Every structure is written in C-alpha cells, then in structure tokens.
Tab-separated table of C-alpha atoms in Angstrom:
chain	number	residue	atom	x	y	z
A	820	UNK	CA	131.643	416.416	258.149
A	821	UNK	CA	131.001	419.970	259.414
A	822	UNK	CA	127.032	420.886	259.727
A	823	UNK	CA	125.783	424.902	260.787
A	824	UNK	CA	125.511	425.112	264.851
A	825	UNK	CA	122.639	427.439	264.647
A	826	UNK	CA	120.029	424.170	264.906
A	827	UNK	CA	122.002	422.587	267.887
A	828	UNK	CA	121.024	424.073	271.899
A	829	UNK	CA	125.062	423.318	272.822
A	830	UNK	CA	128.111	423.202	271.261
A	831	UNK	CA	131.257	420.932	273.424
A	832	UNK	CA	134.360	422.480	272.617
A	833	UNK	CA	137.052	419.887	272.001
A	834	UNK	CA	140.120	421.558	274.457
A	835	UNK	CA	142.245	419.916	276.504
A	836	UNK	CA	143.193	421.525	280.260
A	837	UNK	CA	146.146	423.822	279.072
A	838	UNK	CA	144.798	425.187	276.041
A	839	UNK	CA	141.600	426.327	278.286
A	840	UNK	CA	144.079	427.803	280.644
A	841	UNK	CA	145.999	429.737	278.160
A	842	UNK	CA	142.557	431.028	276.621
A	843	UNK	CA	141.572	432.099	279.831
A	844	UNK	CA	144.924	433.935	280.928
A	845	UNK	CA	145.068	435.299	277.639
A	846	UNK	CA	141.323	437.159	277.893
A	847	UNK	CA	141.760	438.468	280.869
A	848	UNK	CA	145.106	440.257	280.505
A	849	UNK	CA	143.570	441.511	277.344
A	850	UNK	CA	140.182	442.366	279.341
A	851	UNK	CA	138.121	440.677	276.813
A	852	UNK	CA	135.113	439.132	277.744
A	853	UNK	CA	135.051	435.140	278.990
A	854	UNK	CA	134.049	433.030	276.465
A	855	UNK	CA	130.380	432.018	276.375
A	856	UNK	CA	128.912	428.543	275.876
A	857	UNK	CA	128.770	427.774	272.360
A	858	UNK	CA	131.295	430.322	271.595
A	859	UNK	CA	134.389	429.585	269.424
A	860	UNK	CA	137.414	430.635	270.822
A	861	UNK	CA	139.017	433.272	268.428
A	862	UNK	CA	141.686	432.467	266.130
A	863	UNK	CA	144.143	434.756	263.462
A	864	UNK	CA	142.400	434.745	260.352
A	865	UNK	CA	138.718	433.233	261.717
A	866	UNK	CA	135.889	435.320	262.794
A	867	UNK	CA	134.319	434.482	266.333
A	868	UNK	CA	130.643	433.492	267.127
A	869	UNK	CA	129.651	429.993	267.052
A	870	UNK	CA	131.411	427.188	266.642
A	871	UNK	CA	130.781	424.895	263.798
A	872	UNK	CA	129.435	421.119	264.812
A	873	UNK	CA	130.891	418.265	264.081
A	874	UNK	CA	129.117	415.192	262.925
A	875	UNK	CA	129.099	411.652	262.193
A	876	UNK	CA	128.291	410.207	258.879
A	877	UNK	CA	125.233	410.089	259.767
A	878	UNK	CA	124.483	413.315	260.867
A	879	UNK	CA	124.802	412.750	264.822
A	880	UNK	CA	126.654	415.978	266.622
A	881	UNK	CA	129.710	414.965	268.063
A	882	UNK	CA	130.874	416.561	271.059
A	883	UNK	CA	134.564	415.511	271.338
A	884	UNK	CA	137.008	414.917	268.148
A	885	UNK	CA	140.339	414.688	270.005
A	886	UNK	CA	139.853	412.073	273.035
A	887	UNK	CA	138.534	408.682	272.559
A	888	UNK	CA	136.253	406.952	275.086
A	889	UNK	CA	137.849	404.946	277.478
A	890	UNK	CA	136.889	403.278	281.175
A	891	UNK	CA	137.900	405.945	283.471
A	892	UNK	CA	140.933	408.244	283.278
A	893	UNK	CA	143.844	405.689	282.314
A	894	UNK	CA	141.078	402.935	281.494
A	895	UNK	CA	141.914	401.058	278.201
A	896	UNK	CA	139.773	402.575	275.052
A	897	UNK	CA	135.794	401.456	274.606
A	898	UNK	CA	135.023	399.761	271.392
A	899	UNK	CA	131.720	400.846	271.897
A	900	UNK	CA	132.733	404.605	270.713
A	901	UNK	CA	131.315	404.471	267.292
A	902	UNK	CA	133.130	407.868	266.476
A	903	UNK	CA	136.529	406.459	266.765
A	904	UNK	CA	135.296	403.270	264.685
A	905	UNK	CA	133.821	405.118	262.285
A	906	UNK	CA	137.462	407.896	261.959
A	907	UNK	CA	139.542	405.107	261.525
A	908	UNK	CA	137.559	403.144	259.362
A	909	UNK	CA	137.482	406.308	256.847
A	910	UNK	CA	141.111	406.393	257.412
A	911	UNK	CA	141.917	403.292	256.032
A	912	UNK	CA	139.851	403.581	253.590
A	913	UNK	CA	141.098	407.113	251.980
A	914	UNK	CA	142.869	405.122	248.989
A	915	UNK	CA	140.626	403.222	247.091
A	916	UNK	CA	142.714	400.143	245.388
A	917	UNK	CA	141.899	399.153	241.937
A	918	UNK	CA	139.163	396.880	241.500
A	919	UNK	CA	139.834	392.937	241.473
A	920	UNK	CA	138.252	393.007	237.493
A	921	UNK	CA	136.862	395.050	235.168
A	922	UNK	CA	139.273	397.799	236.010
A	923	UNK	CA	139.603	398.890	232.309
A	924	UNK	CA	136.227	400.834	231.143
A	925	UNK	CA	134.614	403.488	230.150
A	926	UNK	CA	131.092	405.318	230.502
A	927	UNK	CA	128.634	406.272	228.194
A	928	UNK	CA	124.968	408.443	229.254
A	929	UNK	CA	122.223	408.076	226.505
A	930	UNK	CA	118.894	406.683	226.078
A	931	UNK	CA	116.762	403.403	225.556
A	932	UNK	CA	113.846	403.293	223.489
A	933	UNK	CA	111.542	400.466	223.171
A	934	UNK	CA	110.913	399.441	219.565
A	935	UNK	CA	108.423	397.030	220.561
A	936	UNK	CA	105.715	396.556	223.377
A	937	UNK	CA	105.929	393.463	225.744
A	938	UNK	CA	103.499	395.014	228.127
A	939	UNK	CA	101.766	391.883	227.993
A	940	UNK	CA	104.981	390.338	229.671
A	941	UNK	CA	106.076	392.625	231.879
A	942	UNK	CA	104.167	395.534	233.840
A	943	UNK	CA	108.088	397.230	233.449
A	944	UNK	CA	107.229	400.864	232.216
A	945	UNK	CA	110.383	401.097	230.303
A	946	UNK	CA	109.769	398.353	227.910
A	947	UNK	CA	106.312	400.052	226.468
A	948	UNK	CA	106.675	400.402	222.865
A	949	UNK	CA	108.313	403.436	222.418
A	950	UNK	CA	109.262	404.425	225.859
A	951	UNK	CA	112.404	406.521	226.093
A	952	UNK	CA	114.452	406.263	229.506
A	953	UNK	CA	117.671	407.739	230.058
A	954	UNK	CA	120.672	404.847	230.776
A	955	UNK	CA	124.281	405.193	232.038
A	956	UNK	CA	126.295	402.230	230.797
A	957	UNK	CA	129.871	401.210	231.576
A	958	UNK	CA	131.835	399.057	229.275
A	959	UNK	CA	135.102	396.799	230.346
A	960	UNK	CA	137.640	394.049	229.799
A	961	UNK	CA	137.963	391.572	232.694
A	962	UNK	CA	141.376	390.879	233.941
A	963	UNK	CA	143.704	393.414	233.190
A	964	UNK	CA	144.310	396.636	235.374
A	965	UNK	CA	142.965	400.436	234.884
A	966	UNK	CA	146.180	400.739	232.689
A	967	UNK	CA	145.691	398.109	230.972
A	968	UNK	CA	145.173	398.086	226.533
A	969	UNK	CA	141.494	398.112	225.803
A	970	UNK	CA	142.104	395.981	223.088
A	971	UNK	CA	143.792	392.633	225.010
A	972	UNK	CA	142.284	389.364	224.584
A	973	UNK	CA	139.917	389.540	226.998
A	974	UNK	CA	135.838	389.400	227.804
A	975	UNK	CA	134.266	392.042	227.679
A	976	UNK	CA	131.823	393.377	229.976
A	977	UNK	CA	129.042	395.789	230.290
A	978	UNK	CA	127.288	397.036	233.652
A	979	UNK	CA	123.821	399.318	232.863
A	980	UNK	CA	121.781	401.243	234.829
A	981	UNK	CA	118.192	402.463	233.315
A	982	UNK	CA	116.733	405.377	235.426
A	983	UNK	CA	113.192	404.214	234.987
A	984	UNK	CA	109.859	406.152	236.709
A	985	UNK	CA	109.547	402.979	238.673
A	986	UNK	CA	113.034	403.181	240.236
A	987	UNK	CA	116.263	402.631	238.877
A	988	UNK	CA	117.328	399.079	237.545
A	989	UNK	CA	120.397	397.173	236.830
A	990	UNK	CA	121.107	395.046	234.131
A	991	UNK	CA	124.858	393.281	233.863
A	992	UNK	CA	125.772	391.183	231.110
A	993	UNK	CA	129.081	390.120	228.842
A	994	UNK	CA	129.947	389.887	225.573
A	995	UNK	CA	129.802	385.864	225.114
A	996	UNK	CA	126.966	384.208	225.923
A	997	UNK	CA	128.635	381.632	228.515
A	998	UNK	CA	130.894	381.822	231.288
A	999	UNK	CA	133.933	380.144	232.515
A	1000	UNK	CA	132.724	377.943	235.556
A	1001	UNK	CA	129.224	377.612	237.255
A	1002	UNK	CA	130.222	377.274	240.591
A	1003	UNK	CA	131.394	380.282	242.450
A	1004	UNK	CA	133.346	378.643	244.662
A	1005	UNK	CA	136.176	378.205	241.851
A	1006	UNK	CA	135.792	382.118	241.045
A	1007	UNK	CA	139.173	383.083	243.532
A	1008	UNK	CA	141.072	380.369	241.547
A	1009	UNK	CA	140.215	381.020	238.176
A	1010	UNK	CA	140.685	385.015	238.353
A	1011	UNK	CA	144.207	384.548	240.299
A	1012	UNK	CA	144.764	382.442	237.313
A	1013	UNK	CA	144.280	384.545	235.043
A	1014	UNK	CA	145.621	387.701	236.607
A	1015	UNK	CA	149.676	388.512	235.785
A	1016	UNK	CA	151.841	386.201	237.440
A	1017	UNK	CA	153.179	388.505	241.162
A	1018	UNK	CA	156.763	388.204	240.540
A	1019	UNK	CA	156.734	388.797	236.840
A	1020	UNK	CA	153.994	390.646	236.530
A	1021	UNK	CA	152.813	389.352	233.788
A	1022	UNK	CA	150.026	387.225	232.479
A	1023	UNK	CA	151.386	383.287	232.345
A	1024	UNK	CA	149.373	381.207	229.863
A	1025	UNK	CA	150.814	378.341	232.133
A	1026	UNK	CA	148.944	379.351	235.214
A	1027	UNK	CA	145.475	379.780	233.535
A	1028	UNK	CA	145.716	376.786	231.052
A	1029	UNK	CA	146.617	374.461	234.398
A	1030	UNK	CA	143.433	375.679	235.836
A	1031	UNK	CA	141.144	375.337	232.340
A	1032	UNK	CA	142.731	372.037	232.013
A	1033	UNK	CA	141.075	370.861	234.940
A	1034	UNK	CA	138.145	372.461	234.860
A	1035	UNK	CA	136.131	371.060	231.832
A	1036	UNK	CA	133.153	373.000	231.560
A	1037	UNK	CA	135.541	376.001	230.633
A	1038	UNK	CA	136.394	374.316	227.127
A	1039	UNK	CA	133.314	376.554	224.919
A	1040	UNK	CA	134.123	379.673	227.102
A	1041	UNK	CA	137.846	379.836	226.264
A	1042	UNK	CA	137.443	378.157	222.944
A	1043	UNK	CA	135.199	381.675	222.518
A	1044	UNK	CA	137.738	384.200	224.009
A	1045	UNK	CA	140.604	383.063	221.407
A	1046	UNK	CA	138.758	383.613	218.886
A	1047	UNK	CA	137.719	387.176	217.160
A	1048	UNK	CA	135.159	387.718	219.701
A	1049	UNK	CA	137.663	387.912	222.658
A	1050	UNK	CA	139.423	390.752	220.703
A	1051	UNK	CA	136.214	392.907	219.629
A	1052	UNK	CA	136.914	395.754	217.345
A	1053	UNK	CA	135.176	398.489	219.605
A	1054	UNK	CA	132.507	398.413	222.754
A	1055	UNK	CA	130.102	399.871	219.960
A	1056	UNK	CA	130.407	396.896	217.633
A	1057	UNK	CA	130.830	393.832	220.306
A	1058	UNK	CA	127.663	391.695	221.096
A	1059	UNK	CA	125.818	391.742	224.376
A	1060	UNK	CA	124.220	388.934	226.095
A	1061	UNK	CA	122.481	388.497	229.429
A	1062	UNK	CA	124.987	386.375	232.299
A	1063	UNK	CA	121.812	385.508	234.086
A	1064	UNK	CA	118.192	384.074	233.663
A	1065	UNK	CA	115.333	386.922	233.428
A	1066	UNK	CA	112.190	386.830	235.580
A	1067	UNK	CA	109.231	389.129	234.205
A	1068	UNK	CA	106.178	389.698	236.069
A	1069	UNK	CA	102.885	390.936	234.124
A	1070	UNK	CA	99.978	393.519	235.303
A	1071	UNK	CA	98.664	390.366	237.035
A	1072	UNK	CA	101.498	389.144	238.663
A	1073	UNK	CA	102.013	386.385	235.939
A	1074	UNK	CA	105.909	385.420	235.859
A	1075	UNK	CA	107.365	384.364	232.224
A	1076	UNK	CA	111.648	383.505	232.674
C-alpha cells in the first residue's frame, strides 16, 4: 500500500550496493546534483522529488521492501519480520477459492419496515412500529458451486444484514425450519457427503444416503428437502425461518427468547 511521504521526517530507499553505485557514477558524469535524503532517484517517465512510502496494512512505514530480516549478513531469515509475514501471507492469498457452501447466490439492497411495535420486547430501534432501515440480503443454495443451477434440490439460504442507528446487525436463517444434525462435530462429514463425488464430480446419492442412514435425527430434514420445498420456485416466494434461538432484551434489561 503506497501512502504520501510529505507526513514522514525520512524516507529509506530500498537499493542494493550496485544500483547506488551506478546512480552515483551516473550523476556525476552528468554533473547533476547528489541525491538528497528523501529524494527519489529519477527514472524515464517519473518525475523526481520525494519518494513515495511504503506501508504495512496497517499503516506502519516500511523502510526496506527488497531484503528480509535475517541474523547478521548470511544469518538464516527472522520470523519476527512481520513485513515478510504479512507479503507472503497476501501472496497466498491473491486467489480467493470458492466458498465450502452457499457458493450459488445473489444480493438484493432494500428496506425493512416494522408493521408492528414490540418495543415492549426489545429496546431494538428497528423493530418500532413503522421504522424503516435499509437491509442488504443475500440469498443461496447450499451445496453446489458458484456455477451451479439455482434451481437444484437444495436448501436454501439467506444471510441479512440491517444497517440499524444502533449498529449494524446480522440475522442468518434457511428456508426449512430444521437442520440436518445438531452436533457440529458431524458438519465436515455430512457436507463432504453431500458435495459431488472428487473423481466423478458429481453428486452420489450413495455417499449422502450412507451418512443420513446413520444419522437419525436427519430423517424430518431430508424428508423436507425432497419435497417441493427443497426445489422453491424463486428466493422471492420461498419461506424463511430463523436457524437459531432469539434473545431480546427490553428498555430494562428484561430478556424474553
């Protein structure tokens, strides 16, 4: 990230030995002035004066980009330099893969209005009867990748966030009103189930029935997702329903779930 010099008393200039030996030679058999402090060496195309700073991510100058910090001249490299951490941790991170689910959505910006006043529930400013707040939601299948047919058998999800005057909240929630398992341990295992089989590629009813089969609690949920609800005929018309218990807190800190 490049930040204006003009704030900073010093700028290091990142050059090894050589280069500031050819700059040198080269100013002087020109009879050009030596390069102050702080001063950019000049370049075809780029103006001289100041150099521009780099910084960290979080705003911290750096001095040197090209060498990383090591114990002495040939020393090994210190994992203490947080700059060299931090480079090659953007690196690897320049591609960002496709989410594990919910891959497949879509985004919609509009507004909630409360048609009815629970103020004496919840001191929540957005739920005064008729409050208007501006909400982003996104809508998704599950499973199936980013290029994946919105209309597959599939749940369907729904992520929202309300930008309230009290702070932004988040509310999550699915279109069937149960779930698969209730432990999260079994989580890994059921969505690897589910997800195409990795030499085929493609979704094996075999893999995810041998994991229902076993897991018993999963009987409603699945018996739910084949039928019409598991194929809903748009995001607009599907239902919504809350995946976890709700905690409101009153003016007088009186909680109602």
């Amino acid at each position: 990230m490049l930040a204006g010099s003009t704030a900073l008393p010093f700028v290091v200039q990142a050059q090894t030995v050589s280069e500031k030996a050819v700059s040198a030679a080269s100013r002087m058999q020109t009879g050009a002035a030596p390069i102050a402090p702080g001063e950019a060496p000049p370049r075809a195309g780029l103006a001289s004066g100041p150099a521009p700073q780099f910084t960290r991510d979080n705003g911290a100058p750096i001095g040197e980009n090209r060498h990383s910090k090591a114990a002495g001249d040939m020393g090994p490299v210190l994992l203490e330099d947080a700059h060299l951490i931090e480079k090659l941790a953007r690196f690897d991170r320049e591609r960002v893969p496709e989410r594990v689910v919910h891959a497949r959505g879509t985004g919609a910006l509009g507004v909630f209005k409360a048609t009815a006043d629970i103020s004496d529930i919840t001191k929540a400013s957005l739920f005064a009867s008729g409050k208007e707040t501006p909400v982003f939601v996104r809508f998704s299948t599950v499973i199936h990748g980013k290029d994946s047919p919105e209309f597959a058998r599939d749940p369907h999800g729904f992520a929202t966030k309300f930008y309230t005057d009290q702070g932004n909240w988040d509310l999550v929630g699915n279109n069937l009103p149960i779930f698969f398992i209730r432990d999260a341990i079994q989580f890994p295992d059921m969505i690897h189930s589910l997800k195409p089989d990795p030499i085929l590629n493609k979704q094996d009813p075999n893999r995810f029935f041998d994991f229902f089969s076993a897991t018993p609690e999963a009987t409603n949920m699945i018996t739910q997702v084949w039928t019409n609800l598991g194929t809903p005929a748009s995001y607009r018309t599907m239902d919504g329903n809350g995946v976890h218990a709700f905690k409101l807190v009153d003016a007088q800190g009186e909680t109602v779930f």
